[in-house]
CSV table of C-alpha atoms and ligand atoms in Angstrom, one decimal:
chain,number,residue,atom,x,y,z
O,173,MET,CA,3.2,-5.0,26.6
O,174,PHE,CA,2.5,-2.1,29.2
O,175,ASP,CA,5.3,0.2,30.0
O,176,ARG,CA,6.0,2.0,33.3
O,177,PHE,CA,3.0,4.6,32.6
O,178,ASN,CA,0.5,1.9,31.8
O,179,ARG,CA,0.7,2.8,28.2
O,180,GLN,CA,0.0,-0.4,26.2
O,181,ILE,CA,2.5,-0.9,23.2
O,182,ASN,CA,1.3,-2.5,20.3
O,183,TYR,CA,2.7,-0.4,17.2
O,184,LEU,CA,5.8,-1.3,15.6
O,185,ARG,CA,7.3,1.3,12.7
O,186,ILE,CA,10.0,-0.6,10.6
O,187,SER,CA,12.6,1.8,8.8
O,188,VAL,CA,13.9,-0.3,5.9
O,189,THR,CA,16.5,1.9,4.5
O,190,ASP,CA,17.9,5.3,5.4
O,191,ARG,CA,18.2,5.8,1.5
O,192,CYS,CA,16.1,8.1,-0.5
O,193,ASN,CA,15.0,9.1,-4.1
O,194,LEU,CA,14.1,12.9,-2.7
O,195,ARG,CA,16.0,14.9,-0.5
O,196,CYS,CA,13.0,17.0,1.3
O,197,ARG,CA,14.4,20.1,3.1
O,198,TYR,CA,13.0,19.5,6.5
O,199,CYS,CA,14.1,15.9,6.5
O,200,MET,CA,17.5,14.9,4.6
O,201,PRO,CA,20.4,17.0,3.8
O,202,GLU,CA,21.3,17.2,0.1
O,203,GLN,CA,24.8,15.9,0.4
O,204,GLY,CA,27.2,14.7,2.9
O,205,ILE,CA,25.2,12.1,4.6
O,206,LYS,CA,26.9,9.1,5.7
O,207,LEU,CA,24.7,6.4,4.5
O,208,LEU,CA,24.7,3.0,6.2
O,209,ARG,CA,26.9,0.1,5.2
O,210,HIS,CA,25.1,-2.5,3.3
O,211,GLU,CA,26.0,-5.1,6.3
O,212,ASP,CA,24.7,-2.9,8.7
O,213,ILE,CA,21.4,-3.0,7.1
O,214,LEU,CA,19.1,-6.1,8.6
O,215,THR,CA,18.4,-8.5,6.1
O,216,TYR,CA,14.8,-9.3,5.3
O,217,ASP,CA,14.9,-12.5,7.2
O,218,GLU,CA,16.3,-10.6,10.7
O,219,ILE,CA,13.4,-8.0,10.2
O,220,THR,CA,10.7,-10.5,9.6
O,221,ASP,CA,12.1,-12.7,13.0
O,222,PHE,CA,12.2,-9.3,15.0
O,223,THR,CA,8.8,-8.7,14.1
O,224,GLY,CA,7.8,-12.3,14.5
O,225,VAL,CA,9.1,-12.0,18.1
O,226,ALA,CA,7.3,-8.4,18.8
O,227,VAL,CA,4.2,-9.6,17.4
O,228,ALA,CA,4.3,-12.7,20.0
O,229,ASN,CA,4.9,-9.9,22.9
O,230,GLY,CA,1.9,-8.2,22.1
O,231,ILE,CA,2.6,-5.8,18.5
O,232,THR,CA,-0.7,-6.0,16.2
O,233,LYS,CA,0.0,-2.8,14.3
O,234,VAL,CA,3.1,-2.6,11.6
O,235,ARG,CA,4.3,0.2,9.8
O,236,ILE,CA,7.1,0.2,7.1
O,237,THR,CA,8.8,3.3,6.5
O,238,GLY,CA,12.4,4.8,5.4
O,239,GLY,CA,14.2,6.7,4.2
O,240,GLU,CA,12.1,5.5,1.2
O,241,PRO,CA,10.7,2.0,1.5
O,242,LEU,CA,10.3,1.6,-2.0
O,243,VAL,CA,13.9,2.1,-3.3
O,244,ARG,CA,14.8,-1.1,-1.2
O,245,LYS,CA,15.4,-3.9,-3.2
O,246,GLY,CA,12.8,-6.4,-3.1
O,247,ILE,CA,10.6,-4.7,-0.9
O,248,VAL,CA,7.4,-6.5,-1.9
O,249,THR,CA,9.2,-9.7,-0.8
O,250,LEU,CA,9.4,-8.0,2.6
O,251,VAL,CA,5.8,-7.3,2.9
O,252,SER,CA,4.8,-10.7,2.0
O,253,MET,CA,7.1,-12.0,4.9
O,254,ILE,CA,5.9,-9.8,7.3
O,255,ALA,CA,2.6,-10.3,6.2
O,256,ALA,CA,2.4,-13.8,7.1
O,257,ILE,CA,3.2,-13.5,10.5
O,258,ASP,CA,-0.2,-14.2,12.3
O,259,GLY,CA,-1.5,-11.5,14.6
O,260,ILE,CA,-0.8,-8.6,12.6
O,261,LYS,CA,-4.1,-6.4,12.4
O,262,ASP,CA,-2.7,-3.5,10.5
O,263,LEU,CA,0.1,-3.7,8.2
O,264,SER,CA,0.6,0.1,6.6
O,265,MET,CA,3.5,1.7,4.9
O,266,THR,CA,4.5,5.3,4.8
O,267,THR,CA,6.2,6.3,1.3
O,268,ASN,CA,6.6,9.7,-0.9
O,269,GLY,CA,4.5,7.9,-3.5
O,270,THR,CA,6.6,8.5,-6.6
O,271,LEU,CA,7.6,4.9,-7.3
O,272,LEU,CA,4.1,3.9,-6.3
O,273,GLY,CA,2.7,3.5,-9.7
O,274,GLN,CA,4.8,0.6,-10.6
O,275,PHE,CA,4.3,-0.9,-6.8
O,276,ALA,CA,0.8,-0.5,-5.4
O,277,GLY,CA,-1.0,-3.8,-7.0
O,278,ASP,CA,2.0,-5.9,-5.7
O,279,LEU,CA,2.1,-4.4,-2.5
O,280,HIS,CA,-1.7,-4.9,-2.5
O,281,ASN,CA,-1.3,-8.9,-3.3
O,282,ALA,CA,1.7,-9.2,-0.9
O,283,GLY,CA,-0.7,-8.4,1.9
O,284,LEU,CA,-0.1,-4.7,2.4
O,285,HIS,CA,-3.4,-3.3,4.0
O,286,ARG,CA,-3.1,0.3,3.7
O,287,ILE,CA,-0.6,3.6,2.8
O,288,ASN,CA,0.4,7.0,3.8
O,289,ILE,CA,1.7,9.0,1.1
O,290,SER,CA,3.6,12.1,1.7
O,291,LEU,CA,2.4,15.4,-0.1
O,292,ASP,CA,3.2,19.2,1.0
O,293,THR,CA,1.8,21.1,-1.8
O,294,ILE,CA,0.4,20.3,-5.1
O,295,ASP,CA,2.3,22.9,-7.0
O,296,PRO,CA,5.0,21.4,-9.2
O,297,GLU,CA,7.5,24.0,-8.8
O,298,LYS,CA,7.1,24.2,-5.0
O,299,TYR,CA,7.3,20.2,-4.9
O,300,ALA,CA,10.5,20.2,-6.8
O,301,ASN,CA,11.9,23.0,-4.6
O,302,ILE,CA,10.9,21.0,-1.3
O,303,THR,CA,11.8,17.8,-2.7
O,304,ARG,CA,15.0,19.3,-4.3
O,305,LYS,CA,14.3,16.9,-7.2
O,306,GLY,CA,10.7,15.4,-7.1
O,307,ASN,CA,8.2,15.4,-9.9
O,308,VAL,CA,5.0,15.8,-8.3
O,309,ASN,CA,3.0,14.2,-11.2
O,310,ASP,CA,4.8,10.6,-10.1
O,311,VAL,CA,3.3,11.1,-6.7
O,312,PHE,CA,-0.3,12.0,-8.3
O,313,ARG,CA,0.0,8.3,-10.3
O,314,GLY,CA,1.0,7.0,-7.4
O,315,ILE,CA,-1.9,8.1,-5.5
O,316,GLU,CA,-4.1,7.0,-8.3
O,317,ALA,CA,-2.2,3.3,-8.4
O,318,ALA,CA,-2.8,3.0,-4.7
O,319,ILE,CA,-6.5,3.7,-4.9
O,320,LYS,CA,-7.0,1.4,-7.8
O,321,ALA,CA,-5.2,-1.4,-5.9
O,322,ASN,CA,-7.5,-0.8,-3.0
O,323,LEU,CA,-4.8,0.1,-0.5
O,324,VAL,CA,-7.0,2.1,1.5
O,325,PRO,CA,-7.8,4.3,3.3
O,326,VAL,CA,-5.3,5.9,1.4
O,327,LYS,CA,-3.9,9.0,3.6
O,328,ILE,CA,-1.9,12.0,2.8
O,329,ASN,CA,0.9,13.1,5.2
O,330,CYS,CA,1.2,17.1,5.0
O,331,VAL,CA,3.9,18.8,6.6
O,332,ILE,CA,3.0,22.6,7.4
O,333,ARG,CA,5.4,25.1,8.8
O,334,GLU,CA,2.9,26.8,11.1
O,335,SER,CA,-0.7,26.3,10.5
O,336,LYS,CA,-2.8,24.0,8.0
O,337,SER,CA,-4.4,27.5,6.8
O,338,GLU,CA,-1.3,27.9,4.5
O,339,LYS,CA,-1.8,28.1,0.9
O,340,ASP,CA,-0.3,24.6,0.2
O,341,ALA,CA,-1.9,23.0,2.9
O,342,LEU,CA,-5.1,24.3,2.0
O,343,GLU,CA,-4.7,23.1,-1.8
O,344,VAL,CA,-3.7,20.0,-0.4
O,345,ALA,CA,-6.7,19.5,1.7
O,346,GLU,CA,-8.8,20.4,-1.2
O,347,PHE,CA,-7.0,17.7,-3.5
O,348,CYS,CA,-7.9,15.1,-0.8
O,349,ARG,CA,-11.5,16.2,-0.4
O,350,VAL,CA,-11.9,15.6,-4.2
O,351,ASN,CA,-10.0,12.6,-4.5
O,352,GLY,CA,-11.4,10.8,-1.3
O,353,LEU,CA,-8.4,10.6,0.8
O,354,GLY,CA,-7.7,11.2,4.3
O,355,ILE,CA,-5.4,13.8,5.5
O,356,ARG,CA,-2.9,14.4,8.3
O,357,PHE,CA,-1.2,17.7,9.1
O,358,ILE,CA,2.6,17.3,10.8
O,359,LYS,CA,4.0,20.4,11.9
O,360,GLU,CA,7.6,20.6,10.9
O,361,MET,CA,9.9,19.4,13.8
O,362,ASP,CA,13.4,19.4,14.6
O,363,LEU,CA,14.4,16.4,16.5
O,364,SER,CA,17.8,17.4,17.7
O,365,ARG,CA,16.0,20.9,19.4
O,366,GLY,CA,12.9,18.6,20.8
O,367,THR,CA,10.2,20.7,18.8
O,368,PHE,CA,7.4,18.4,18.1
O,369,SER,CA,3.5,18.7,18.5
O,370,VAL,CA,0.7,16.4,18.0
O,371,VAL,CA,-0.2,15.4,14.5
O,372,ASP,CA,-3.5,17.0,13.2
O,373,GLY,CA,-5.8,14.1,11.9
O,374,GLY,CA,-3.4,11.2,13.2
O,375,SER,CA,-2.3,9.9,16.7
O,376,GLY,CA,1.4,10.9,16.7
O,377,GLY,CA,2.5,13.2,19.4
O,378,HIS,CA,0.5,12.7,22.1
O,379,CYS,CA,2.9,11.4,24.6
O,380,SER,CA,0.6,10.0,27.3
O,381,ALA,CA,-1.2,7.9,24.6
O,382,CYS,CA,2.0,7.0,22.9
O,383,ASN,CA,2.0,3.2,21.9
O,384,ARG,CA,4.8,2.9,19.6
O,385,LEU,CA,8.3,1.4,19.1
O,386,ARG,CA,10.8,2.3,16.4
O,387,LEU,CA,13.3,0.0,14.7
O,388,THR,CA,16.0,1.5,12.5
O,389,SER,CA,17.3,-0.1,9.4
O,390,ASP,CA,20.6,-1.1,11.2
O,391,GLY,CA,18.7,-2.7,14.3
O,392,LYS,CA,18.4,-0.3,16.7
O,393,LEU,CA,15.2,-0.4,18.7
O,394,LYS,CA,14.0,3.1,19.8
O,395,PRO,CA,11.4,3.6,22.6
O,396,CYS,CA,10.7,7.1,21.5
O,397,LEU,CA,11.5,9.5,18.5
O,398,PHE,CA,12.6,12.5,20.5
O,399,ASN,CA,14.9,10.4,22.7
O,400,ASP,CA,18.6,9.1,22.0
O,401,GLU,CA,18.1,5.8,23.7
O,402,GLU,CA,18.2,2.9,21.5
O,403,TYR,CA,18.8,-0.9,21.8
O,404,ASP,CA,21.0,-3.1,19.6
O,405,ILE,CA,18.7,-5.9,18.5
O,406,ARG,CA,21.7,-7.8,17.1
O,407,LYS,CA,24.0,-7.4,20.0
O,408,LEU,CA,21.0,-7.8,22.7
O,409,GLY,CA,18.9,-10.5,21.4
O,410,TYR,CA,15.5,-9.7,20.1
O,411,GLU,CA,13.3,-10.3,23.1
O,412,ARG,CA,15.5,-8.7,25.5
O,413,ALA,CA,15.8,-5.6,23.3
O,414,ILE,CA,12.2,-5.3,23.3
O,415,LYS,CA,11.8,-5.6,26.8
O,416,MET,CA,14.4,-3.1,27.4
O,417,ALA,CA,13.0,-0.5,25.2
O,418,VAL,CA,9.5,-1.0,26.6
O,419,GLU,CA,10.8,-1.0,30.2
O,420,ILE,CA,12.7,2.2,29.3
O,421,LYS,CA,10.3,4.2,27.5
O,422,PRO,CA,10.2,7.5,28.5
O,423,GLU,CA,7.1,9.4,29.8
O,424,GLN,CA,7.8,11.9,27.0
O,425,GLY,CA,9.8,13.2,24.1
O,426,MET,CA,12.9,15.7,24.7
O,427,ASN,CA,15.4,15.7,22.1
O,428,ASN,CA,17.0,13.0,19.5
O,429,LEU,CA,20.6,14.1,18.5
O,430,LYS,CA,21.5,11.0,16.9
O,431,ASN,CA,18.9,10.4,14.6
O,432,GLY,CA,17.3,12.3,11.6
O,433,PHE,CA,13.9,11.8,10.3
O,434,TYR,CA,15.2,10.2,7.2
O,435,ASN,CA,16.9,7.2,9.1
O,436,ILE,CA,14.1,6.9,11.8
O,437,GLY,CA,11.3,6.9,9.8
O,438,GLY,CA,9.0,9.7,11.0
L,767,SAM,N1,10.3,8.1,2.6
L,767,SAM,C1,9.0,8.2,3.0
L,767,SAM,C2,7.9,9.5,2.9
L,767,SAM,O1,8.1,10.5,2.2
L,767,SAM,O2,6.7,9.3,3.6
L,767,SAM,C3,9.0,7.8,4.3
L,767,SAM,C4,10.2,8.4,5.4
L,767,SAM,S1,9.6,10.0,6.0
L,767,SAM,C5,10.8,10.4,7.1
L,767,SAM,C6,8.1,10.0,6.8
L,767,SAM,C7,7.2,11.2,7.1
L,767,SAM,O3,8.1,12.0,7.9
L,767,SAM,C8,7.1,11.8,5.9
L,767,SAM,O4,5.4,11.9,6.2
L,767,SAM,C9,7.6,13.3,6.2
L,767,SAM,O5,6.9,14.1,5.6
L,767,SAM,C10,7.8,13.5,7.7
L,767,SAM,N2,8.7,14.2,7.9
L,767,SAM,C11,10.3,14.0,7.5
L,767,SAM,N3,10.9,15.2,8.5
L,767,SAM,C12,10.1,16.0,9.3
L,767,SAM,C13,10.2,16.9,10.1
L,767,SAM,N4,11.6,17.5,10.1
L,767,SAM,N5,9.1,17.1,10.9
L,767,SAM,C14,7.9,16.7,10.7
L,767,SAM,N6,7.4,15.8,9.7
L,767,SAM,C15,8.8,15.2,8.9
């Protein structure tokens, strides 16, 4: 699929839940969030059928994200359902890693190729503070399990405030070097104000080369992270929603007043 700006759209990011077991300060408010009703969340059959249609239209790369994807019940089953779709060349997941110790092997067996794990600091106190409740040792265990399960390359997503020379970022980089992990530095963004920048070490943020569509857990297909535009796949039908999202995909991001990172998946 090509959009109006001749960008080839071949990457689908699927948010499977708006729930998370952490409350990272830059991502999700600690309280007062109105979570989706159960019946509004796409079923695994719906997600798989939609992904099948997307793949038939040219998607070759799929990432499962959230919220925290590993808190959704039966996530391994969903991975196996998506992995069974013919034509996906790259199937990955973004997770905070805290539950990966128990899931990594099953995810690999289900057909997941590789994984990105979020880690902004290796300092236990700072980690607990940033995430408002996380234990960094759970993430270390998750990383170890991912390597053991061969979910490679394991890449770390590290959110920075200003630069990758900040103390925490330097320590995470050294941790990655020692453990043979990839690293991507993501400058803290604000969807509502439209502050975004390129991802250092990744492909995000380059609007002129953007190849992505994003599906929220309640079935809204979004052509751009920094835009309110969205297409309801249940109302429009899968094929039509995809066509409309690709047709309208904006040249570049502006701002998004409807979503937070936690319900669109980053
Ligand atoms: N729960 C999973 C996790 O923690 O990786 C997946 C969802 S999370 C929204 C996906 C990515 O978005 C994470 O790497 C997270 O650090 C990043 N993220 C969340 N809020 C952000 C913000 N305000 N600016 C930049 N990146 C952000």
